[in-house]
Amino acid sequence: MPQGLQLFPQQASTIAKHVDWLYFFLIAVTIFFATLVCVLVTFFMIRYRRGAKVDRSNPVNHSTTLELLWTGIPLVLAMVIFAWGAVLFYAIQTPGQGAMEIYVVGKQWMWKLQHPAGKKEINELHVPLGKRVRLTMTSEDVIHSFYVPAFRIKKDVLPGRYTTLWFEATKLGTFHLFCAEYCGLGHSRMIGRVVVMTPGDYEKWLSGGGNEEPLEVSGERLFQRLACATCHREDSKGRGPSLAGVFGTSVRLKSGASVVADESYIRESILEPQAKLTAGFDPVMPTFTGQLGEEGIIQLIAYIKSLARKPDSSAPPTPPTSH
Ligand code: CUA
């Protein structure tokens, strides 16, 4: 896109041009048919105006060819748009492996962002160029929406659950971050920026200024302080299931169903322990609703994730099953 003419934001992520191609296709189809209809209406209006000397006998009442055409062409077009959109939607929904994780907490009226190494930001997100970034997002109050036009990504940020987004920046620079869901008086001021840096600069930025501790370290401290470890013992002899190696695996529930232990499941188990009980355990865990903010929950999740990564965990992780 030319810089001077800002009809469209810059294309600054890997998916931006794909989104634009679909968008331009929709515009082209719309313009083509709108023009066609206007031209035909004008043509017939003039040709069959009152007093014009034209043949008005034998008006066409039925034409199978015409009916097939005006059913067939829209069908093909709609299917092309559906398939194209579905492929793109799937690509936008699936971050793939090895993405860098960043947590986003929206609140009236600011964005709080947290890097895995512990660095926190408000209304600013620094990311490296050419690396996949996965955002896990939640809200402390009302619905917000995380929107970076230059990346062509937008998703609602909801209280009480996680939504995710991913992107891979392809351009250095600073890009707008907006809240795209009306969230109260300060909605229009709930803006920020995304700064894309070279990987080297990003590392430098990450290590500079302050001695933040990694999320999982804060999480481990919280885990001890809340005495989670008294029941969730690593040796699997506690009153609660051992959490070593549990993240990302399939958990069998008391109800007979199974569930993949992802961020949302762990979050729910902390706040509503009885909702999805692990098979073989009693409903003895108290709820931690009201005792933990969103940031505390994120720290605990980071800690439990880090347990999954430890190679010496007693139980070998089982791959998640699809169901
Ligand atoms: Cu937050 Cu609008």
mmCIF file of C-alpha atoms and ligand atoms in Angstrom:
data_model
loop_
_atom_site.group_PDB
_atom_site.id
_atom_site.type_symbol
_atom_site.label_atom_id
_atom_site.label_comp_id
_atom_site.label_asym_id
_atom_site.label_seq_id
_atom_site.Cartn_x
_atom_site.Cartn_y
_atom_site.Cartn_z
ATOM 1 C CA MET A 1 0.000 0.000 0.000
ATOM 2 C CA PRO A 2 1.313 3.475 -0.799
ATOM 3 C CA GLN A 3 2.150 5.390 2.351
ATOM 4 C CA GLY A 4 0.620 8.688 1.245
ATOM 5 C CA LEU A 5 -2.820 7.303 0.493
ATOM 6 C CA GLN A 6 -4.011 5.785 3.756
ATOM 7 C CA LEU A 7 -7.177 4.112 2.535
ATOM 8 C CA PHE A 8 -5.807 0.884 3.943
ATOM 9 C CA PRO A 9 -3.478 0.364 6.860
ATOM 10 C CA GLN A 10 -0.020 -0.999 6.091
ATOM 11 C CA GLN A 11 0.392 -4.721 5.620
ATOM 12 C CA ALA A 12 2.721 -5.642 8.445
ATOM 13 C CA SER A 13 2.040 -9.302 9.210
ATOM 14 C CA THR A 14 2.206 -12.585 7.331
ATOM 15 C CA ILE A 15 -1.565 -12.865 7.019
ATOM 16 C CA ALA A 16 -2.247 -9.219 6.132
ATOM 17 C CA LYS A 17 -1.960 -9.655 2.383
ATOM 18 C CA HIS A 18 -4.106 -12.784 2.384
ATOM 19 C CA VAL A 19 -6.865 -10.963 4.266
ATOM 20 C CA ASP A 20 -6.581 -8.073 1.802
ATOM 21 C CA TRP A 21 -6.792 -10.330 -1.262
ATOM 22 C CA LEU A 22 -10.060 -11.790 -0.022
ATOM 23 C CA TYR A 23 -11.288 -8.327 0.827
ATOM 24 C CA PHE A 24 -10.387 -6.966 -2.615
ATOM 25 C CA PHE A 25 -12.062 -9.959 -4.241
ATOM 26 C CA LEU A 26 -15.284 -9.222 -2.329
ATOM 27 C CA ILE A 27 -15.095 -5.568 -3.351
ATOM 28 C CA ALA A 28 -14.442 -6.494 -6.995
ATOM 29 C CA VAL A 29 -17.390 -8.914 -7.102
ATOM 30 C CA THR A 30 -19.630 -6.306 -5.471
ATOM 31 C CA ILE A 31 -18.572 -3.524 -7.848
ATOM 32 C CA PHE A 32 -18.962 -5.789 -10.884
ATOM 33 C CA PHE A 33 -22.531 -6.816 -10.086
ATOM 34 C CA ALA A 34 -23.592 -3.382 -8.836
ATOM 35 C CA THR A 35 -22.348 -1.878 -12.107
ATOM 36 C CA LEU A 36 -23.984 -4.611 -14.181
ATOM 37 C CA VAL A 37 -27.359 -4.070 -12.508
ATOM 38 C CA CYS A 38 -27.148 -0.282 -12.878
ATOM 39 C CA VAL A 39 -26.174 -0.491 -16.550
ATOM 40 C CA LEU A 40 -28.985 -2.951 -17.331
ATOM 41 C CA VAL A 41 -31.598 -0.913 -15.424
ATOM 42 C CA THR A 42 -30.557 2.244 -17.300
ATOM 43 C CA PHE A 43 -30.489 0.442 -20.642
ATOM 44 C CA PHE A 44 -33.973 -1.050 -20.281
ATOM 45 C CA MET A 45 -35.326 2.204 -18.860
ATOM 46 C CA ILE A 46 -34.292 4.094 -21.971
ATOM 47 C CA ARG A 47 -35.098 1.371 -24.476
ATOM 48 C CA TYR A 48 -38.595 0.625 -23.189
ATOM 49 C CA ARG A 49 -39.553 4.167 -22.171
ATOM 50 C CA ARG A 50 -43.122 5.269 -22.910
ATOM 51 C CA GLY A 51 -43.595 6.037 -26.549
ATOM 52 C CA ALA A 52 -40.487 4.219 -27.748
ATOM 53 C CA LYS A 53 -41.114 2.243 -30.893
ATOM 54 C CA VAL A 54 -40.061 -1.251 -29.772
ATOM 55 C CA ASP A 55 -41.569 -4.691 -30.131
ATOM 56 C CA ARG A 56 -43.656 -5.383 -27.004
ATOM 57 C CA SER A 57 -45.314 -8.555 -28.216
ATOM 58 C CA ASN A 58 -44.419 -11.990 -26.826
ATOM 59 C CA PRO A 59 -43.038 -10.959 -23.395
ATOM 60 C CA VAL A 60 -40.748 -13.664 -21.975
ATOM 61 C CA ASN A 61 -42.514 -15.471 -19.138
ATOM 62 C CA HIS A 62 -40.090 -18.248 -18.519
ATOM 63 C CA SER A 63 -36.494 -19.106 -19.397
ATOM 64 C CA THR A 64 -34.856 -22.194 -17.919
ATOM 65 C CA THR A 65 -31.442 -21.113 -19.174
ATOM 66 C CA LEU A 66 -31.738 -17.779 -17.385
ATOM 67 C CA GLU A 67 -32.930 -19.386 -14.180
ATOM 68 C CA LEU A 68 -30.053 -21.860 -14.195
ATOM 69 C CA LEU A 69 -27.606 -19.028 -14.809
ATOM 70 C CA TRP A 70 -28.834 -16.780 -12.037
ATOM 71 C CA THR A 71 -28.863 -19.671 -9.626
ATOM 72 C CA GLY A 72 -25.594 -21.255 -10.752
ATOM 73 C CA ILE A 73 -23.376 -18.177 -10.892
ATOM 74 C CA PRO A 74 -24.226 -16.914 -7.374
ATOM 75 C CA LEU A 75 -23.840 -20.457 -6.040
ATOM 76 C CA VAL A 76 -20.338 -20.800 -7.474
ATOM 77 C CA LEU A 77 -19.387 -17.332 -6.234
ATOM 78 C CA ALA A 78 -20.748 -17.976 -2.752
ATOM 79 C CA MET A 79 -18.895 -21.285 -2.533
ATOM 80 C CA VAL A 80 -15.626 -19.669 -3.642
ATOM 81 C CA ILE A 81 -16.049 -17.003 -0.975
ATOM 82 C CA PHE A 82 -16.958 -19.622 1.633
ATOM 83 C CA ALA A 83 -13.989 -21.898 0.868
ATOM 84 C CA TRP A 84 -11.528 -19.030 0.631
ATOM 85 C CA GLY A 85 -12.829 -17.503 3.851
ATOM 86 C CA ALA A 86 -12.774 -20.837 5.661
ATOM 87 C CA VAL A 87 -9.154 -21.555 4.696
ATOM 88 C CA LEU A 88 -8.128 -18.086 5.833
ATOM 89 C CA PHE A 89 -10.150 -18.319 9.034
ATOM 90 C CA TYR A 90 -8.494 -21.619 9.864
ATOM 91 C CA ALA A 91 -5.033 -20.150 9.235
ATOM 92 C CA ILE A 92 -5.824 -17.167 11.460
ATOM 93 C CA GLN A 93 -7.142 -19.420 14.243
ATOM 94 C CA THR A 94 -4.176 -21.816 14.309
ATOM 95 C CA PRO A 95 -0.928 -20.424 15.646
ATOM 96 C CA GLY A 96 1.149 -23.541 14.938
ATOM 97 C CA GLN A 97 4.008 -24.770 17.034
ATOM 98 C CA GLY A 98 6.740 -22.812 18.743
ATOM 99 C CA ALA A 99 4.999 -19.479 19.021
ATOM 100 C CA MET A 100 6.168 -17.017 21.630
ATOM 101 C CA GLU A 101 3.540 -16.583 24.362
ATOM 102 C CA ILE A 102 2.316 -13.234 25.553
ATOM 103 C CA TYR A 103 -0.512 -12.674 28.024
ATOM 104 C CA VAL A 104 -2.937 -9.820 27.547
ATOM 105 C CA VAL A 105 -5.255 -8.515 30.237
ATOM 106 C CA GLY A 106 -7.717 -5.824 29.245
ATOM 107 C CA LYS A 107 -9.400 -3.580 31.792
ATOM 108 C CA GLN A 108 -11.195 -0.254 31.798
ATOM 109 C CA TRP A 109 -9.267 1.333 30.194
ATOM 110 C CA MET A 110 -5.878 -0.074 29.463
ATOM 111 C CA TRP A 111 -4.050 -3.035 28.003
ATOM 112 C CA LYS A 112 -1.715 -4.919 30.303
ATOM 113 C CA LEU A 113 0.744 -7.148 28.500
ATOM 114 C CA GLN A 114 3.140 -9.631 29.943
ATOM 115 C CA HIS A 115 6.114 -11.363 28.362
ATOM 116 C CA PRO A 116 7.078 -14.870 29.533
ATOM 117 C CA ALA A 117 10.372 -13.597 30.910
ATOM 118 C CA GLY A 118 8.376 -11.423 33.282
ATOM 119 C CA LYS A 119 8.551 -8.065 31.567
ATOM 120 C CA LYS A 120 5.290 -6.129 31.876
ATOM 121 C CA GLU A 121 3.981 -3.407 29.643
ATOM 122 C CA ILE A 122 0.987 -1.096 29.637
ATOM 123 C CA ASN A 123 -0.560 -0.090 26.296
ATOM 124 C CA GLU A 124 2.664 -1.043 24.531
ATOM 125 C CA LEU A 125 3.734 -4.330 23.097
ATOM 126 C CA HIS A 126 7.281 -4.945 21.924
ATOM 127 C CA VAL A 127 7.754 -7.945 19.655
ATOM 128 C CA PRO A 128 10.543 -9.323 17.496
ATOM 129 C CA LEU A 129 10.320 -9.285 13.704
ATOM 130 C CA GLY A 130 9.629 -12.570 11.948
ATOM 131 C CA LYS A 131 8.623 -14.551 15.028
ATOM 132 C CA ARG A 132 5.220 -16.025 15.699
ATOM 133 C CA VAL A 133 3.579 -14.475 18.714
ATOM 134 C CA ARG A 134 0.581 -16.051 20.401
ATOM 135 C CA LEU A 135 -1.579 -13.868 22.591
ATOM 136 C CA THR A 136 -3.640 -15.382 25.392
ATOM 137 C CA MET A 137 -6.156 -12.756 26.372
ATOM 138 C CA THR A 138 -8.685 -12.103 29.091
ATOM 139 C CA SER A 139 -10.461 -9.172 30.678
ATOM 140 C CA GLU A 140 -10.806 -7.994 34.271
ATOM 141 C CA ASP A 141 -14.162 -6.340 33.735
ATOM 142 C CA VAL A 142 -16.136 -5.945 30.498
ATOM 143 C CA ILE A 143 -15.714 -7.065 26.903
ATOM 144 C CA HIS A 144 -12.855 -5.402 25.058
ATOM 145 C CA SER A 145 -11.426 -6.228 21.655
ATOM 146 C CA PHE A 146 -7.762 -6.424 20.702
ATOM 147 C CA TYR A 147 -7.295 -4.880 17.284
ATOM 148 C CA VAL A 148 -4.090 -4.234 15.323
ATOM 149 C CA PRO A 149 -5.167 -3.045 11.863
ATOM 150 C CA ALA A 150 -1.697 -3.340 10.312
ATOM 151 C CA PHE A 151 -1.620 -7.027 11.279
ATOM 152 C CA ARG A 152 -5.271 -7.584 10.242
ATOM 153 C CA ILE A 153 -6.026 -9.216 13.578
ATOM 154 C CA LYS A 154 -8.900 -8.518 15.917
ATOM 155 C CA LYS A 155 -10.552 -10.577 18.589
ATOM 156 C CA ASP A 156 -12.839 -9.977 21.532
ATOM 157 C CA VAL A 157 -11.246 -10.073 24.968
ATOM 158 C CA LEU A 158 -13.777 -11.524 27.381
ATOM 159 C CA PRO A 159 -14.053 -11.568 31.162
ATOM 160 C CA GLY A 160 -13.979 -15.060 32.643
ATOM 161 C CA ARG A 161 -12.321 -16.886 29.786
ATOM 162 C CA TYR A 162 -9.347 -16.917 27.461
ATOM 163 C CA THR A 163 -9.313 -16.068 23.799
ATOM 164 C CA THR A 164 -6.215 -16.330 21.646
ATOM 165 C CA LEU A 165 -4.754 -14.588 18.627
ATOM 166 C CA TRP A 166 -1.492 -14.966 16.784
ATOM 167 C CA PHE A 167 0.559 -12.929 14.359
ATOM 168 C CA GLU A 168 3.989 -12.757 12.813
ATOM 169 C CA ALA A 169 5.216 -9.247 12.106
ATOM 170 C CA THR A 170 6.903 -8.657 8.753
ATOM 171 C CA LYS A 171 7.786 -4.979 9.108
ATOM 172 C CA LEU A 172 9.825 -3.006 11.590
ATOM 173 C CA GLY A 173 8.078 -0.015 13.080
ATOM 174 C CA THR A 174 5.272 1.126 15.319
ATOM 175 C CA PHE A 175 1.665 0.167 14.698
ATOM 176 C CA HIS A 176 -1.667 1.152 16.198
ATOM 177 C CA LEU A 177 -3.355 -0.993 18.819
ATOM 178 C CA PHE A 178 -7.022 -0.268 19.395
ATOM 179 C CA CYS A 179 -9.835 -1.488 21.575
ATOM 180 C CA ALA A 180 -12.526 -2.320 19.066
ATOM 181 C CA GLU A 181 -15.440 -2.991 21.411
ATOM 182 C CA TYR A 182 -17.279 -0.166 23.114
ATOM 183 C CA CYS A 183 -16.342 -0.644 26.757
ATOM 184 C CA GLY A 184 -17.392 2.495 28.568
ATOM 185 C CA LEU A 185 -16.445 6.133 28.876
ATOM 186 C CA GLY A 186 -12.731 5.650 28.289
ATOM 187 C CA HIS A 187 -13.106 3.321 25.309
ATOM 188 C CA SER A 188 -11.690 5.803 22.809
ATOM 189 C CA ARG A 189 -8.642 6.266 24.988
ATOM 190 C CA MET A 190 -7.979 2.532 25.283
ATOM 191 C CA ILE A 191 -5.302 2.660 22.640
ATOM 192 C CA GLY A 192 -1.704 1.652 22.440
ATOM 193 C CA ARG A 193 1.026 0.657 20.066
ATOM 194 C CA VAL A 194 2.860 -2.404 18.901
ATOM 195 C CA VAL A 195 6.583 -1.914 18.388
ATOM 196 C CA VAL A 196 8.226 -4.406 16.041
ATOM 197 C CA MET A 197 11.981 -4.695 16.597
ATOM 198 C CA THR A 198 14.771 -6.802 15.150
ATOM 199 C CA PRO A 199 15.285 -9.964 17.221
ATOM 200 C CA GLY A 200 18.587 -8.540 18.507
ATOM 201 C CA ASP A 201 16.993 -5.286 19.623
ATOM 202 C CA TYR A 202 14.129 -7.212 21.190
ATOM 203 C CA GLU A 203 16.547 -9.302 23.285
ATOM 204 C CA LYS A 204 18.277 -6.113 24.357
ATOM 205 C CA TRP A 205 14.964 -4.482 25.211
ATOM 206 C CA LEU A 206 13.856 -7.562 27.123
ATOM 207 C CA SER A 207 16.977 -7.689 29.280
ATOM 208 C CA GLY A 208 17.135 -3.951 29.863
ATOM 209 C CA GLY A 209 15.583 -2.027 32.728
ATOM 210 C CA GLY A 210 14.586 -3.742 35.924
ATOM 211 C CA ASN A 211 14.971 -7.247 37.226
ATOM 212 C CA GLU A 212 11.625 -8.815 36.502
ATOM 213 C CA GLU A 213 11.337 -12.446 37.372
ATOM 214 C CA PRO A 214 9.918 -14.951 34.916
ATOM 215 C CA LEU A 215 6.191 -15.607 35.188
ATOM 216 C CA GLU A 216 6.724 -19.192 36.262
ATOM 217 C CA VAL A 217 8.865 -18.073 39.215
ATOM 218 C CA SER A 218 6.130 -15.715 40.427
ATOM 219 C CA GLY A 219 3.725 -18.570 39.833
ATOM 220 C CA GLU A 220 5.729 -20.986 41.919
ATOM 221 C CA ARG A 221 5.832 -18.520 44.812
ATOM 222 C CA LEU A 222 2.071 -18.085 44.559
ATOM 223 C CA PHE A 223 1.662 -21.880 44.412
ATOM 224 C CA GLN A 224 3.554 -22.157 47.713
ATOM 225 C CA ARG A 225 1.817 -19.201 49.347
ATOM 226 C CA LEU A 226 -1.656 -20.561 48.555
ATOM 227 C CA ALA A 227 -0.481 -23.957 49.834
ATOM 228 C CA CYS A 228 -1.456 -25.657 46.571
ATOM 229 C CA ALA A 229 1.505 -27.968 47.057
ATOM 230 C CA THR A 230 0.039 -29.606 50.155
ATOM 231 C CA CYS A 231 -2.483 -31.446 47.967
ATOM 232 C CA HIS A 232 -0.915 -31.273 44.517
ATOM 233 C CA ARG A 233 2.207 -33.157 45.479
ATOM 234 C CA GLU A 234 4.689 -34.136 42.838
ATOM 235 C CA ASP A 235 4.825 -37.746 44.050
ATOM 236 C CA SER A 236 1.147 -38.353 43.114
ATOM 237 C CA LYS A 237 0.296 -39.267 46.717
ATOM 238 C CA GLY A 238 -1.511 -36.029 47.521
ATOM 239 C CA ARG A 239 -5.224 -35.443 47.823
ATOM 240 C CA GLY A 240 -5.138 -33.696 44.472
ATOM 241 C CA PRO A 241 -3.609 -34.884 41.203
ATOM 242 C CA SER A 242 0.068 -34.236 40.623
ATOM 243 C CA LEU A 243 0.493 -31.363 38.213
ATOM 244 C CA ALA A 244 3.875 -32.410 36.851
ATOM 245 C CA GLY A 245 3.644 -32.955 33.130
ATOM 246 C CA VAL A 246 -0.086 -32.334 33.063
ATOM 247 C CA PHE A 247 -0.167 -29.282 30.792
ATOM 248 C CA GLY A 248 -1.176 -30.042 27.238
ATOM 249 C CA THR A 249 -2.112 -33.626 28.041
ATOM 250 C CA SER A 250 -5.490 -35.285 28.084
ATOM 251 C CA VAL A 251 -7.048 -35.553 31.547
ATOM 252 C CA ARG A 252 -9.629 -38.210 32.387
ATOM 253 C CA LEU A 253 -12.537 -36.792 34.310
ATOM 254 C CA LYS A 254 -14.763 -38.346 36.916
ATOM 255 C CA SER A 255 -17.670 -37.982 34.486
ATOM 256 C CA GLY A 256 -15.873 -40.335 32.105
ATOM 257 C CA ALA A 257 -15.136 -37.625 29.580
ATOM 258 C CA SER A 258 -11.660 -36.302 29.006
ATOM 259 C CA VAL A 259 -10.373 -32.814 28.481
ATOM 260 C CA VAL A 260 -7.103 -31.313 27.279
ATOM 261 C CA ALA A 261 -5.336 -29.473 30.092
ATOM 262 C CA ASP A 262 -4.910 -26.119 28.402
ATOM 263 C CA GLU A 263 -4.944 -22.593 29.796
ATOM 264 C CA SER A 264 -8.735 -22.443 29.967
ATOM 265 C CA TYR A 265 -9.033 -25.781 31.763
ATOM 266 C CA ILE A 266 -6.469 -24.816 34.394
ATOM 267 C CA ARG A 267 -8.107 -21.462 34.870
ATOM 268 C CA GLU A 268 -11.469 -23.119 35.402
ATOM 269 C CA SER A 269 -10.010 -25.674 37.793
ATOM 270 C CA ILE A 270 -8.584 -22.897 39.967
ATOM 271 C CA LEU A 271 -11.779 -20.867 40.057
ATOM 272 C CA GLU A 272 -14.345 -23.679 39.872
ATOM 273 C CA PRO A 273 -12.537 -26.803 41.044
ATOM 274 C CA GLN A 274 -15.707 -28.901 41.033
ATOM 275 C CA ALA A 275 -16.585 -28.181 37.403
ATOM 276 C CA LYS A 276 -14.347 -30.833 35.836
ATOM 277 C CA LEU A 277 -13.064 -33.219 38.475
ATOM 278 C CA THR A 278 -10.136 -35.461 37.621
ATOM 279 C CA ALA A 279 -11.057 -39.140 37.832
ATOM 280 C CA GLY A 280 -9.986 -40.774 41.096
ATOM 281 C CA PHE A 281 -10.061 -37.652 43.251
ATOM 282 C CA ASP A 282 -12.585 -36.261 45.724
ATOM 283 C CA PRO A 283 -14.121 -32.803 45.386
ATOM 284 C CA VAL A 284 -12.067 -31.330 48.212
ATOM 285 C CA MET A 285 -10.432 -28.384 46.526
ATOM 286 C CA PRO A 286 -11.684 -24.943 47.629
ATOM 287 C CA THR A 287 -12.384 -22.288 45.054
ATOM 288 C CA PHE A 288 -9.907 -19.472 44.611
ATOM 289 C CA THR A 289 -12.435 -17.077 43.115
ATOM 290 C CA GLY A 290 -11.897 -13.670 44.644
ATOM 291 C CA GLN A 291 -8.464 -14.524 45.993
ATOM 292 C CA LEU A 292 -6.633 -14.299 42.711
ATOM 293 C CA GLY A 293 -6.564 -11.621 40.050
ATOM 294 C CA GLU A 294 -6.204 -12.454 36.372
ATOM 295 C CA GLU A 295 -2.476 -11.832 36.643
ATOM 296 C CA GLY A 296 -2.135 -14.280 39.519
ATOM 297 C CA ILE A 297 -3.960 -16.942 37.527
ATOM 298 C CA ILE A 298 -1.655 -16.331 34.565
ATOM 299 C CA GLN A 299 1.365 -16.775 36.861
ATOM 300 C CA LEU A 300 0.006 -20.064 38.175
ATOM 301 C CA ILE A 301 -0.645 -21.287 34.641
ATOM 302 C CA ALA A 302 2.901 -20.359 33.619
ATOM 303 C CA TYR A 303 4.217 -22.329 36.587
ATOM 304 C CA ILE A 304 2.103 -25.388 35.798
ATOM 305 C CA LYS A 305 3.245 -25.161 32.173
ATOM 306 C CA SER A 306 6.859 -25.101 33.331
ATOM 307 C CA LEU A 307 6.221 -28.329 35.247
ATOM 308 C CA ALA A 308 5.131 -29.875 31.979
ATOM 309 C CA ARG A 309 8.426 -28.992 30.389
ATOM 310 C CA LYS A 310 10.582 -30.617 33.054
ATOM 311 C CA PRO A 311 12.086 -33.740 31.494
ATOM 312 C CA ASP A 312 12.325 -35.616 34.799
ATOM 313 C CA SER A 313 8.617 -35.563 35.633
ATOM 314 C CA SER A 314 7.571 -38.989 36.879
ATOM 315 C CA ALA A 315 4.683 -39.674 34.524
ATOM 316 C CA PRO A 316 5.434 -39.487 30.823
ATOM 317 C CA PRO A 317 3.036 -37.040 29.198
ATOM 318 C CA THR A 318 0.418 -38.623 27.004
ATOM 319 C CA PRO A 319 -0.429 -36.846 23.786
ATOM 320 C CA PRO A 320 -3.791 -35.099 23.732
ATOM 321 C CA THR A 321 -6.457 -37.221 22.125
ATOM 322 C CA SER A 322 -8.921 -35.759 19.741
ATOM 323 C CA HIS A 323 -12.536 -36.252 20.608
HETATM 324 CU CU1 CUA B 1 -11.869 -1.577 25.876
HETATM 325 CU CU2 CUA B 1 -13.212 -0.542 24.263
#
